[in-house]
Amino acid sequence: MRKLALVLLIACAAGGIASLRASGVEDATDPARNGSLPCEELSTQGGVARAAHGIVHVANVCGFVGTDVELQSRKDTRGKVHDYAFVGTMGAGLRIFDVTDRTHPAVAGGYLDSGWENDVQVRGNLAVATFDGVNGEDSSASTCLKTRYPTAHGQGIDLYKLVFDPVSATFDMRLIGCIANPPGGAHNASINPRGDWLAISNCCSDWSMDIVDLRPIARGGEPVLRYRFIDDLHAGTTATTGDARCPASGVPTCISMRGPDGGIAVGSWRPHDIFYSSDGGTAYVAAINSTWIVDVSSVLSGEMKTISIIPNVSSGTVDDPRNISISHQADVSRDGKILIVSDERGGGLTETGCNTDAGGVIGGLHFFALAPIANEPATAAASLASPVKLGDYFIPNPTMTPDPLSPALAKLPRLERACTAHVFRLGGNGSTSAGPIQRGYDGVSTLGRRQLSEAWYGAGVWAIDFSGRSSNTDGTKEDPRSTWGNTIAWNVMPGADTWSAKEYKGGVFAGDIVRGFDVYRYAGCDGLTCTGSTGVTFEVDPLDSVLVDPVTGALP
């Protein structure tokens, strides 16, 4: 067991980033391995934005490179509800903050094992952190992976048990075990809402989805890596590390992906991020080269059936921003009718249009109907098997004041802040599914069912309505390339390089690879109560907010 110690974490973060820079390894997706700004540059309780409309900054926690964020709530012994943010980092381990008081995030736990890139997953009392060297380089300080799998190049995941103390309202994190998945590593991980398995997105070396069986945990055992669903282009090949992508041992068992017609699909399966239907039976896979909808109801028996594949390019070339360059995230609305695909064009590094050129080609959001949409006759036959494109959204280019942190930013390893779509959260959705990933812990965005919060790297944090076609009649002039979705609000803080932005109970919680961890609120709103016309709507399902008993863990 390793309890979080702030001084050690910061030291570890500095060492981890230094070793990453020394490796010299680059990749097309999420290559921005950064160092954090010194705390004296930006530690504030609220701050002045470079550009803002409708979103107000209220707090910052600095001193580490923030990445993904997940949310959860618990009751203490007095019955008070506490909200928690689980923050992934580059080099500082998984960190937990009590964010009940939005203006004063307080440390509530953490775990020291660190590495690139520390995607975070939380379901009930299970937490997962990922370690991905991208091209196989060893970027993990996971003691478990180093000890148990010394030849795995630090690639894989750590799994932790969250032990909640209802008296202090803090967490003790205890290591359950680890799973090595060389040679490619774990770029992201997605726990199925059923809780009996998780999928590792192994996008950048092996082009595969690795299936981990979680059932042994309930029996006091450790999880097991079962299957590797791999693009046939990489099946039977060897990685740059010299390791076979389909091990001769047969662990995991390799299965080549097939298209909807049952034929082998080649070159389009590179799972980067995975989202599920509320029952866990369908997966929506952002696979870099395309977007897949697959039946995963029998995945623990080694079966995965492809329902449909959405190509990145529908007409013309990839340089047309209405086509997708990198299918980065693919989530569905709570009612399952709209699929939103984000395009991390340029890998979050090269597309700097919103900082340098109002007409720059930047990544955006792409909307697909999976069922008939009112007043959209073209969607009459839309289904999981036949998605219909609704349109695209690109942030308008707000006027920004000069960045006062530019001199400090120039000293960091990341030389340019890109402006492209990254991690978002839809209203009504939790960690990996429509609704809560597990009842009794909430974590569901309270935004309206057709609104979302979005991180846009150097362009900060955004709120977007995707209920209909783009329009300039609401007072915000949209990007002329936008055809679906409308801007609600935005905030671009000094030094912003925002990785993830997720709304929860009226707050927006953001991991930032320069600033650390930021908390925002919507202007004119106190929690879920707003005055005036803000454009933001909130919607709460009472079943989402039911919490387990803090002592017994039972649902009421």
XYZ file of C-alpha atoms in Angstrom:
556
model
C 0.000 0.000 0.000
C 1.267 3.443 -0.924
C -0.334 6.514 0.564
C -0.072 9.722 -1.396
C 2.714 11.980 -0.261
C 2.726 15.331 -1.995
C 6.469 15.951 -1.954
C 7.252 12.491 -3.284
C 4.612 12.789 -5.987
C 6.011 16.044 -7.283
C 9.530 14.619 -7.262
C 8.314 11.520 -9.065
C 6.505 13.661 -11.631
C 9.670 15.607 -12.419
C 11.719 12.424 -12.780
C 9.066 10.707 -14.855
C 8.820 13.561 -17.330
C 12.589 13.776 -17.618
C 12.826 10.092 -18.516
C 10.049 10.442 -21.084
C 11.821 13.324 -22.780
C 15.020 11.317 -22.851
C 13.349 8.419 -24.646
C 12.854 10.437 -27.819
C 9.881 8.335 -28.858
C 7.089 10.083 -30.752
C 3.621 9.006 -31.863
C 0.720 10.441 -33.867
C -1.738 10.345 -30.970
C -1.463 12.203 -27.676
C 2.302 12.772 -27.998
C 2.299 15.802 -25.717
C 4.335 14.612 -22.751
C 4.717 17.724 -20.733
C 6.034 19.160 -17.509
C 3.778 21.191 -15.230
C 4.100 24.894 -14.571
C 5.527 25.861 -11.164
C 2.783 26.412 -8.600
C 3.785 29.997 -7.994
C 2.769 30.761 -11.588
C -0.873 29.732 -11.310
C -2.065 28.436 -7.935
C -5.251 30.462 -7.475
C -8.735 30.300 -6.082
C -10.269 31.492 -9.327
C -8.358 33.385 -11.965
C -8.672 35.782 -14.890
C -9.241 34.075 -18.243
C -7.701 34.965 -21.605
C -11.179 34.530 -23.057
C -14.432 33.543 -21.393
C -18.155 33.475 -21.954
C -20.502 31.762 -19.523
C -17.851 29.687 -17.695
C -16.015 30.967 -14.606
C -12.793 29.543 -13.170
C -13.024 28.890 -9.420
C -10.016 26.788 -8.320
C -6.706 25.239 -9.368
C -4.509 22.492 -7.940
C -1.030 22.725 -9.438
C 2.314 20.935 -9.435
C 1.504 17.970 -11.702
C 0.523 17.189 -15.290
C -3.207 16.431 -15.240
C -4.883 14.096 -17.734
C -8.197 12.271 -17.331
C -10.809 12.927 -14.619
C -13.600 10.742 -13.247
C -16.242 11.665 -10.669
C -18.039 9.897 -7.850
C -20.006 10.720 -4.673
C -20.152 9.126 -1.201
C -21.908 9.744 2.121
C -19.984 10.104 5.352
C -21.228 8.768 8.696
C -23.214 11.954 9.315
C -25.060 11.534 6.031
C -23.270 14.421 4.314
C -22.650 13.866 0.590
C -19.090 14.353 -0.638
C -18.128 14.713 -4.304
C -14.769 13.352 -5.485
C -12.594 13.880 -8.544
C -10.189 11.072 -9.481
C -7.410 12.684 -11.499
C -4.925 10.888 -13.724
C -1.488 12.359 -14.235
C 1.716 12.021 -16.207
C 4.192 10.949 -13.597
C 2.381 11.728 -10.328
C 0.084 8.731 -9.933
C -3.678 8.638 -9.471
C -4.868 11.433 -7.187
C -8.205 11.910 -5.413
C -9.665 15.290 -4.453
C -12.731 16.078 -2.385
C -14.440 18.723 -4.517
C -17.588 19.179 -2.437
C -16.459 22.770 -1.911
C -15.690 23.674 -5.528
C -13.453 26.575 -4.525
C -11.260 24.490 -2.203
C -10.394 21.024 -3.596
C -8.877 18.941 -0.790
C -6.611 15.894 -1.071
C -8.627 12.772 -0.226
C -6.271 9.976 -1.273
C -4.042 8.699 -4.028
C -1.487 6.129 -5.135
C 2.138 6.754 -5.988
C 2.771 4.428 -8.965
C 3.284 6.679 -11.932
C 3.934 6.745 -15.636
C 2.583 7.830 -19.012
C -0.326 8.477 -19.379
C -2.461 7.436 -16.403
C -5.932 7.270 -17.893
C -8.358 6.776 -15.009
C -11.341 4.470 -14.589
C -13.512 4.184 -11.473
C -16.446 1.854 -10.851
C -17.683 1.628 -7.261
C -14.687 0.484 -5.213
C -12.535 -0.411 -8.223
C -10.049 2.030 -9.760
C -7.789 1.464 -12.750
C -4.759 3.390 -14.022
C -3.185 2.760 -17.429
C 0.438 2.756 -18.560
C 1.236 3.171 -22.234
C 4.674 3.557 -23.770
C 2.939 3.966 -27.149
C 5.714 2.338 -29.158
C 6.821 0.029 -26.381
C 9.257 2.276 -24.543
C 9.224 1.785 -20.790
C 7.434 4.769 -19.273
C 5.948 3.170 -16.172
C 7.027 3.306 -12.555
C 4.404 0.714 -11.572
C 6.033 -1.463 -8.923
C 3.566 -4.223 -9.694
C 4.321 -4.303 -13.430
C 8.070 -4.046 -12.842
C 8.091 -6.845 -10.280
C 5.656 -9.326 -11.758
C 6.304 -8.720 -15.457
C 9.944 -7.593 -15.779
C 10.022 -8.211 -19.539
C 6.786 -6.333 -20.293
C 8.448 -2.914 -20.766
C 6.130 -1.410 -18.138
C 3.075 -1.770 -20.396
C -0.306 -2.483 -18.806
C -2.677 -1.454 -16.031
C -2.742 -1.295 -12.251
C -5.986 -2.133 -10.436
C -6.801 -0.757 -6.975
C -9.418 -1.286 -4.310
C -10.895 1.951 -3.008
C -11.345 1.668 0.767
C -13.544 4.551 1.862
C -13.348 5.826 5.440
C -16.809 7.305 6.163
C -15.541 9.096 9.268
C -12.788 11.123 7.591
C -14.443 10.940 4.146
C -11.107 9.969 2.586
C -9.804 6.961 0.674
C -7.115 4.378 1.191
C -6.057 2.860 -2.140
C -4.892 -0.758 -2.022
C -3.311 -2.567 -4.921
C -5.366 -5.501 -6.214
C -2.909 -6.454 -8.924
C -1.746 -5.544 -12.399
C -2.124 -6.764 -15.959
C 0.738 -6.536 -18.436
C -0.226 -6.346 -22.095
C 2.992 -5.930 -24.062
C 4.128 -4.954 -26.513
C 1.582 -2.194 -27.086
C 0.477 -1.107 -23.623
C -2.712 0.449 -22.297
C -3.514 3.788 -23.909
C -6.944 3.811 -22.259
C -9.097 1.354 -20.319
C -12.889 1.095 -20.189
C -14.683 -0.875 -17.481
C -17.875 -2.464 -18.774
C -20.879 -1.287 -16.700
C -21.675 -4.923 -15.886
C -18.454 -4.897 -13.882
C -17.196 -8.324 -14.953
C -14.643 -7.202 -17.561
C -12.755 -4.257 -18.918
C -11.278 -3.443 -22.299
C -7.782 -2.042 -22.803
C -7.390 0.221 -25.834
C -4.077 -0.862 -27.347
C -4.173 1.531 -30.280
C -0.718 2.643 -31.017
C 1.412 -0.461 -31.406
C -0.744 -3.577 -31.567
C -3.992 -2.135 -32.984
C -6.081 -4.199 -30.612
C -8.652 -4.310 -27.828
C -7.455 -6.466 -24.941
C -10.120 -8.066 -22.744
C -9.482 -8.423 -19.003
C -11.700 -10.739 -16.968
C -12.514 -9.074 -13.630
C -14.614 -11.902 -12.188
C -11.763 -13.473 -10.162
C -11.525 -10.307 -8.016
C -14.841 -11.125 -6.327
C -13.358 -14.502 -5.292
C -10.240 -12.930 -3.817
C -8.177 -13.595 -6.933
C -6.605 -11.356 -9.547
C -7.952 -10.311 -12.951
C -6.924 -12.276 -16.051
C -6.029 -11.106 -19.570
C -8.148 -13.343 -21.840
C -8.403 -12.092 -25.430
C -6.770 -9.724 -27.893
C -9.154 -8.607 -30.641
C -6.634 -7.393 -33.210
C -6.562 -5.806 -36.642
C -5.538 -8.536 -39.071
C -2.835 -6.237 -40.436
C -0.938 -6.692 -37.154
C -1.850 -10.276 -36.294
C 1.216 -12.484 -36.511
C 3.628 -9.538 -36.625
C 6.397 -8.394 -34.291
C 6.575 -5.006 -32.567
C 9.611 -2.704 -32.504
C 10.446 -4.186 -29.098
C 10.931 -7.585 -30.712
C 7.814 -9.024 -29.043
C 5.158 -10.934 -30.932
C 1.815 -9.144 -30.969
C 0.115 -12.526 -30.758
C 2.217 -14.466 -28.221
C 3.098 -18.081 -28.988
C 1.843 -18.968 -25.509
C -1.682 -18.140 -26.624
C -2.119 -15.712 -23.702
C -3.927 -13.639 -24.624
C -5.798 -15.465 -27.359
C -5.615 -13.422 -30.578
C -8.781 -12.982 -32.647
C -8.767 -11.013 -35.902
C -11.569 -8.483 -36.222
C -14.211 -8.966 -38.873
C -16.510 -6.514 -40.567
C -20.316 -6.547 -40.486
C -20.341 -8.980 -43.422
C -18.123 -11.448 -41.572
C -15.073 -10.781 -43.724
C -11.681 -9.926 -42.248
C -11.339 -6.181 -41.759
C -7.848 -4.844 -42.383
C -6.333 -1.492 -41.465
C -9.284 0.204 -39.767
C -9.294 -1.276 -36.214
C -7.079 0.770 -33.863
C -9.110 1.037 -30.634
C -8.356 4.290 -28.832
C -11.395 4.748 -26.598
C -14.459 2.639 -25.795
C -17.944 3.555 -24.599
C -20.838 1.188 -23.787
C -24.598 1.063 -23.864
C -26.159 1.195 -20.392
C -26.645 -2.595 -20.389
C -23.017 -3.143 -21.409
C -23.942 -5.209 -24.466
C -22.896 -2.741 -27.161
C -19.561 -0.961 -27.488
C -18.858 2.209 -29.451
C -15.187 2.191 -30.388
C -13.213 5.227 -31.506
C -10.588 3.334 -33.482
C -8.416 6.170 -34.868
C -8.776 5.055 -38.498
C -12.563 4.585 -38.212
C -15.381 4.246 -35.667
C -16.947 0.855 -34.864
C -20.183 -0.275 -33.247
C -19.849 -3.837 -31.948
C -21.857 -6.400 -29.997
C -19.797 -7.325 -26.922
C -22.460 -9.278 -25.034
C -20.422 -12.508 -25.352
C -16.934 -11.048 -25.241
C -15.848 -13.225 -22.282
C -16.505 -16.220 -24.533
C -14.194 -14.797 -27.169
C -16.956 -13.417 -29.391
C -17.333 -9.887 -30.722
C -19.704 -9.145 -33.593
C -19.340 -6.009 -35.680
C -22.605 -4.140 -36.234
C -21.263 -1.271 -38.348
C -18.100 0.646 -39.241
C -18.149 4.413 -39.835
C -15.256 5.402 -42.130
C -13.262 8.517 -41.324
C -13.521 9.867 -44.854
C -16.956 9.939 -46.474
C -15.976 12.042 -49.500
C -12.994 14.049 -50.662
C -9.824 13.823 -48.586
C -8.940 13.798 -44.912
C -7.911 17.461 -45.227
C -11.602 18.349 -45.389
C -12.419 19.079 -41.708
C -15.857 17.493 -42.183
C -13.996 14.217 -42.490
C -12.265 12.679 -39.476
C -8.508 12.459 -39.148
C -8.271 10.674 -35.779
C -11.360 9.009 -34.287
C -10.499 9.755 -30.675
C -13.688 9.300 -28.596
C -17.106 7.914 -29.521
C -19.920 8.281 -26.949
C -23.690 8.012 -27.340
C -26.377 10.217 -25.868
C -28.255 8.842 -22.883
C -31.198 7.817 -25.073
C -28.871 6.053 -27.524
C -30.031 8.117 -30.502
C -26.952 10.235 -31.262
C -23.315 9.138 -31.513
C -20.695 11.854 -31.026
C -17.205 11.253 -32.417
C -14.369 13.644 -31.573
C -11.529 14.184 -34.027
C -8.184 14.740 -32.338
C -6.807 16.071 -35.604
C -3.048 16.470 -35.404
C -2.807 14.255 -32.328
C -3.233 17.249 -30.050
C 0.069 18.721 -31.186
C 0.217 20.113 -34.725
C -3.185 21.745 -35.238
C -2.779 25.202 -33.701
C -5.421 27.036 -35.706
C -7.282 28.628 -32.812
C -4.087 30.273 -31.558
C -2.658 31.392 -34.895
C -5.269 31.455 -37.648
C -9.028 31.936 -37.581
C -9.322 29.602 -40.578
C -7.042 26.910 -39.245
C -8.081 23.296 -39.781
C -8.718 21.947 -36.293
C -10.394 18.810 -35.049
C -14.080 18.960 -34.176
C -17.102 16.928 -33.154
C -19.030 14.768 -35.619
C -22.628 13.718 -34.990
C -24.367 10.566 -36.257
C -27.993 9.503 -35.832
C -28.460 5.927 -34.600
C -32.256 6.243 -34.622
C -34.780 8.585 -36.267
C -34.379 12.202 -35.100
C -37.380 14.515 -35.011
C -37.545 16.981 -37.933
C -34.624 15.269 -39.673
C -36.218 13.156 -42.429
C -32.862 11.853 -43.652
C -32.583 9.889 -40.401
C -35.821 7.918 -40.866
C -33.917 4.653 -41.393
C -31.006 5.389 -39.005
C -29.952 2.499 -36.756
C -26.886 0.964 -35.117
C -26.287 -0.887 -38.375
C -26.895 2.208 -40.519
C -25.694 5.426 -38.834
C -26.640 8.669 -40.599
C -24.417 11.760 -40.452
C -26.152 14.749 -38.839
C -23.340 17.269 -39.111
C -20.177 18.667 -37.568
C -19.189 21.229 -34.940
C -16.061 23.379 -34.675
C -15.471 25.921 -31.943
C -15.695 29.548 -33.033
C -12.412 31.374 -32.699
C -12.735 33.635 -29.625
C -10.594 36.732 -29.277
C -7.932 35.969 -26.654
C -5.743 38.319 -24.669
C -1.993 37.595 -24.760
C -1.034 34.722 -22.502
C 0.752 36.151 -19.439
C 2.356 32.767 -18.819
C 4.120 32.625 -22.193
C 7.629 33.120 -20.729
C 7.105 30.232 -18.301
C 5.477 28.057 -20.962
C 8.482 28.516 -23.240
C 10.577 26.556 -20.734
C 8.371 23.448 -20.913
C 9.035 20.468 -23.223
C 5.720 20.942 -25.055
C 6.566 23.793 -27.416
C 3.125 24.449 -28.897
C -0.404 24.217 -27.555
C -2.722 22.714 -30.111
C -6.424 23.489 -30.406
C -8.286 20.323 -31.200
C -11.110 18.306 -29.672
C -10.136 15.997 -26.836
C -11.989 14.391 -23.890
C -15.677 15.242 -23.414
C -18.663 14.169 -21.296
C -22.303 14.102 -22.428
C -25.190 15.116 -20.191
C -26.739 12.053 -18.545
C -23.642 9.890 -18.976
C -21.171 8.459 -16.496
C -17.659 7.064 -16.855
C -18.145 4.608 -19.717
C -21.875 4.310 -20.305
C -25.187 6.077 -20.548
C -26.168 6.597 -16.912
C -24.026 5.532 -13.942
C -21.325 2.931 -14.430
C -22.557 1.428 -11.131
C -25.624 2.405 -9.149
C -24.985 3.889 -5.729
C -22.015 6.112 -6.610
C -23.506 8.649 -9.053
C -20.773 10.305 -11.175
C -23.315 11.148 -13.902
C -23.169 14.484 -15.703
C -26.179 16.610 -14.807
C -26.125 18.622 -18.023
C -29.200 18.435 -20.235
C -29.420 15.302 -22.391
C -28.381 17.209 -25.517
C -25.480 19.161 -24.006
C -21.840 18.329 -23.334
C -18.637 19.618 -21.762
C -15.472 19.432 -23.842
C -11.725 19.942 -23.443
C -10.027 21.610 -26.380
C -6.328 21.618 -25.403
C -5.008 25.198 -25.890
C -8.548 26.467 -26.480
C -9.607 25.515 -22.944
C -13.042 24.336 -21.782
C -16.306 24.478 -23.762
C -20.017 23.818 -23.291
C -21.948 22.777 -26.405
C -25.589 22.095 -27.219
C -26.086 19.344 -29.814
C -29.866 19.317 -30.025
C -30.018 20.689 -33.559
C -28.472 22.466 -36.494
C -25.896 25.223 -36.025
C -27.247 28.776 -35.951
C -26.055 32.312 -35.243
C -29.417 33.484 -33.879
C -28.565 32.828 -30.215
C -25.977 35.608 -30.064
C -22.870 33.476 -30.680
C -21.479 33.464 -34.208
C -20.581 29.865 -34.978
C -17.665 28.695 -37.079
C -18.912 28.725 -40.709
C -17.940 25.067 -41.062
C -20.286 23.994 -38.255
C -23.533 22.389 -39.370
C -24.741 20.700 -36.142
C -24.475 21.939 -32.565
C -24.265 25.380 -30.970
C -21.846 27.028 -28.572
C -23.095 27.695 -25.041
C -19.988 28.842 -23.179
C -16.201 28.710 -23.005
C -13.194 29.577 -20.841
C -9.528 29.759 -21.863
C -7.259 30.256 -18.858
C -3.613 31.409 -19.042
C -1.452 28.439 -19.913
C -4.471 26.250 -20.622
C -3.700 22.918 -22.286
C -6.843 21.106 -21.264
C -6.929 17.312 -21.598
C -10.377 16.529 -20.170
C -13.430 18.517 -19.059
C -16.383 16.824 -17.370
C -19.437 18.454 -15.842
C -20.804 17.117 -12.552
C -23.467 18.749 -10.367
C -22.929 22.129 -11.994
C -19.130 22.108 -11.743
C -16.732 21.414 -14.600
C -13.656 19.424 -13.603
C -10.675 19.558 -15.920
C -7.347 17.786 -16.117
C -4.753 20.066 -17.716
C -1.285 18.999 -18.864
C 0.160 22.403 -17.936
C -2.043 23.682 -15.128
C -2.772 20.414 -13.262
C -6.406 20.271 -12.117
C -8.933 23.068 -12.615
C -12.492 23.583 -11.369
C -15.025 25.766 -13.171
C -18.689 26.704 -12.783
C -21.253 28.142 -15.162
C -21.765 31.906 -14.893
C -25.041 32.824 -13.232
C -25.352 29.360 -11.697
C -24.965 28.163 -8.118
C -24.721 24.411 -8.487
C -27.755 23.360 -10.518
C -29.667 26.606 -9.877
C -29.247 29.313 -12.497
C -30.576 32.840 -12.819
C -31.174 34.508 -16.152
C -30.698 32.966 -19.588
C -27.443 31.032 -19.471
C -28.126 28.478 -22.204
C -27.079 25.740 -19.797
C -29.732 23.252 -18.722
C -29.548 20.608 -16.019
C -31.388 17.327 -15.776
C -31.157 14.894 -12.862
C -32.467 11.345 -12.756
C -33.236 10.670 -9.048
C -32.065 7.068 -9.451
C -28.599 8.269 -10.491
C -28.057 10.179 -7.251
C -29.032 7.365 -4.843
C -25.901 6.516 -2.835
C -24.828 3.386 -0.984
C -24.825 3.245 2.797
C -21.379 4.519 3.915
C -20.876 1.653 6.376
C -22.583 -1.377 4.819
C -22.166 -0.428 1.165
C -25.765 -1.470 0.503
C -28.230 0.432 -1.652
C -31.263 1.822 0.215
